[in-house]
Short mmCIF file of C-alpha atoms in Angstrom, two decimals:
data_model
loop_
_atom_site.label_atom_id
_atom_site.label_comp_id
_atom_site.label_asym_id
_atom_site.label_seq_id
_atom_site.Cartn_x
_atom_site.Cartn_y
_atom_site.Cartn_z
CA MET A 1 -18.15 2.00 14.79
CA PRO A 2 -15.98 -0.92 15.91
CA ARG A 3 -12.61 -0.51 17.46
CA PHE A 4 -9.96 -1.20 14.84
CA SER A 5 -8.54 -4.28 16.80
CA ASP A 6 -12.08 -5.81 16.99
CA TRP A 7 -12.57 -5.27 13.29
CA LEU A 8 -9.13 -6.72 12.53
CA THR A 9 -9.84 -9.64 15.06
CA GLU A 10 -12.84 -10.55 13.10
CA LYS A 11 -10.85 -10.47 9.68
CA TYR A 12 -8.34 -12.65 11.37
CA THR A 13 -10.94 -15.26 12.53
CA SER A 14 -12.42 -15.43 8.92
CA TRP A 15 -9.00 -15.93 7.57
CA GLU A 16 -8.27 -18.39 10.13
CA ASN A 17 -11.45 -20.32 9.15
CA THR A 18 -10.47 -20.50 5.52
CA GLN A 19 -7.20 -21.94 6.47
CA GLY A 20 -9.00 -25.10 8.07
CA SER A 21 -6.99 -25.14 11.36
CA THR A 22 -5.85 -22.89 14.18
CA GLN A 23 -3.36 -20.17 13.00
CA THR A 24 -0.99 -17.85 14.81
CA TYR A 25 -0.81 -14.08 14.53
CA ALA A 26 2.52 -14.59 12.92
CA LYS A 27 1.05 -16.43 10.18
CA TYR A 28 -1.58 -13.87 9.68
CA ALA A 29 1.06 -11.18 9.65
CA THR A 30 2.96 -13.09 6.87
CA TYR A 31 -0.33 -13.24 4.98
CA LEU A 32 -0.94 -9.53 5.39
CA CYS A 33 2.81 -8.60 4.64
CA VAL A 34 3.22 -6.76 7.95
CA ASP A 35 5.69 -7.28 10.82
CA ALA A 36 4.39 -9.84 13.29
CA LYS A 37 5.19 -7.63 16.25
CA VAL A 38 3.21 -4.74 14.85
CA LEU A 39 0.32 -7.00 14.10
CA VAL A 40 0.37 -8.39 17.70
CA ASN A 41 0.22 -4.73 19.08
CA ILE A 42 -2.53 -3.80 16.66
CA MET A 43 -4.55 -6.97 17.62
CA LEU A 44 -4.18 -6.13 21.32
CA GLY A 45 -5.34 -2.53 20.78
CA LYS A 46 -1.92 -1.19 21.70
CA ALA A 47 -1.13 0.42 18.40
CA LEU A 48 -2.73 1.41 15.00
CA PRO A 49 -1.04 0.58 11.64
CA ASN A 50 1.26 3.14 10.06
CA THR A 51 0.41 4.24 6.45
CA GLY A 52 2.32 1.43 4.84
CA ASP A 53 0.90 -1.41 7.19
CA LEU A 54 -2.59 0.18 6.58
CA MET A 55 -2.16 -0.27 2.77
CA ALA A 56 -0.89 -3.79 3.20
CA ILE A 57 -3.88 -4.78 5.40
CA ALA A 58 -6.24 -3.02 2.81
CA ALA A 59 -4.63 -5.06 -0.05
CA LYS A 60 -5.64 -8.34 1.61
CA GLU A 61 -8.84 -7.14 3.74
CA GLY A 62 -10.19 -4.44 1.52
CA LEU A 63 -10.63 -0.68 1.65
CA GLU A 64 -13.20 -0.95 4.35
CA VAL A 65 -10.16 -0.76 6.62
CA TYR A 66 -9.90 3.04 5.93
CA ASP A 67 -13.56 3.54 6.84
CA VAL A 68 -13.04 1.66 10.30
CA LEU A 69 -10.15 4.09 11.09
CA GLU A 70 -12.24 6.98 9.55
CA LYS A 71 -9.25 7.73 7.14
CA ASP A 72 -9.60 8.67 3.41
CA ARG A 73 -9.43 5.82 1.17
CA PRO A 74 -6.53 5.98 -1.38
CA GLU A 75 -7.32 5.38 -5.05
CA GLU A 76 -8.10 1.87 -5.79
CA GLY A 77 -5.39 1.87 -8.51
CA VAL A 78 -2.91 2.61 -5.74
CA ILE A 79 -3.80 -0.52 -3.80
CA GLU A 80 -3.78 -2.59 -7.09
CA VAL A 81 -0.17 -1.37 -7.83
CA PHE A 82 0.76 -1.87 -4.09
CA SER A 83 -0.49 -5.60 -4.22
CA SER A 84 1.66 -6.37 -7.21
CA LEU A 85 4.93 -5.04 -5.59
CA GLY A 86 5.56 -8.24 -3.60
CA THR A 87 6.87 -8.39 -0.03
CA MET A 88 9.26 -5.36 0.12
CA PRO A 89 8.93 -3.20 3.05
CA THR A 90 5.37 -1.84 3.39
CA ASP A 91 6.38 1.96 3.49
CA PHE A 92 8.54 1.40 0.41
CA ARG A 93 5.75 -0.36 -1.41
CA MET A 94 3.31 2.26 -0.30
CA ARG A 95 5.58 5.19 -1.86
CA MET A 96 6.19 3.22 -4.79
CA ALA A 97 2.59 2.46 -5.46
CA HIS A 98 1.71 6.06 -5.05
CA ALA A 99 4.25 7.29 -7.56
CA ILE A 100 3.49 4.70 -10.11
CA TYR A 101 -0.21 5.31 -10.01
CA GLU A 102 0.17 9.01 -10.10
CA ALA A 103 2.53 8.82 -13.07
CA GLU A 104 0.37 6.46 -14.99
CA GLU A 105 -2.64 8.63 -14.46
CA THR A 106 -0.81 11.72 -15.49
CA VAL A 107 0.44 10.08 -18.69
CA LYS A 108 -2.97 8.62 -19.47
CA GLY A 109 -4.75 12.00 -18.60
CA ARG A 110 -2.34 14.03 -20.96
CA ASN A 111 -2.56 11.31 -23.53
CA ILE A 112 1.26 11.02 -23.80
CA SER A 113 3.06 8.22 -25.48
CA THR A 114 4.42 5.98 -22.82
CA GLU A 115 7.72 5.64 -24.87
CA SER A 116 8.12 9.54 -25.03
CA ASP A 117 10.74 11.50 -23.12
CA GLU A 118 7.86 13.53 -21.76
CA ALA A 119 6.46 10.31 -20.22
CA LYS A 120 9.74 9.52 -18.65
CA GLN A 121 9.95 12.91 -17.13
CA VAL A 122 6.46 12.46 -15.68
CA PHE A 123 7.58 9.24 -14.09
CA ILE A 124 11.00 10.80 -12.85
CA GLU A 125 8.90 13.72 -11.18
CA ALA A 126 6.38 11.42 -9.62
CA PHE A 127 8.94 9.16 -8.18
CA GLU A 128 10.95 12.07 -6.91
CA ARG A 129 7.90 13.50 -5.05
CA TRP A 130 7.57 10.18 -3.20
CA GLY A 131 11.27 10.25 -2.26
CA PHE A 132 12.95 8.13 -5.07
CA HIS A 133 15.69 9.81 -6.92
CA TYR A 134 16.58 8.93 -10.64
CA GLN A 135 20.26 8.50 -11.38
CA GLY A 136 20.21 7.49 -15.01
CA ASN A 137 21.23 8.79 -18.36
CA PHE A 138 17.94 10.44 -19.12
CA GLU A 139 18.53 14.13 -18.86
CA LYS A 140 15.96 15.84 -16.77
CA LYS A 141 14.28 18.79 -18.80
CA ASN A 142 13.60 21.98 -16.95
#
């Protein structure tokens, strides 16, 4: 099994080749939506990505990243949601993606109308499990 830094260097080289010219790690970090200093430490083999950065790398380079690190892959739907959340901080995106995916799967699995109070409650509870707190007019049912 390759070292993670070697695997990511191969991905960087492939990405650089598609750009048509020499690229910096900083530009690759921007592409991956991770902090440039973090990426440099990863590329040099001095660090491994945190959970949010790992998900950001997976969003661009594929779920194989989890295999290389011998970690469990998240649900593909989580990565899809994560990718749609733009460039907000990776940990925030990661938690939000899990909350959204979890709530959507619950609503779908229970065959709940997305407009119902029950669906709203499912979303509130999922977001609270991931560290977000709802402060709206909707009354939480016990």
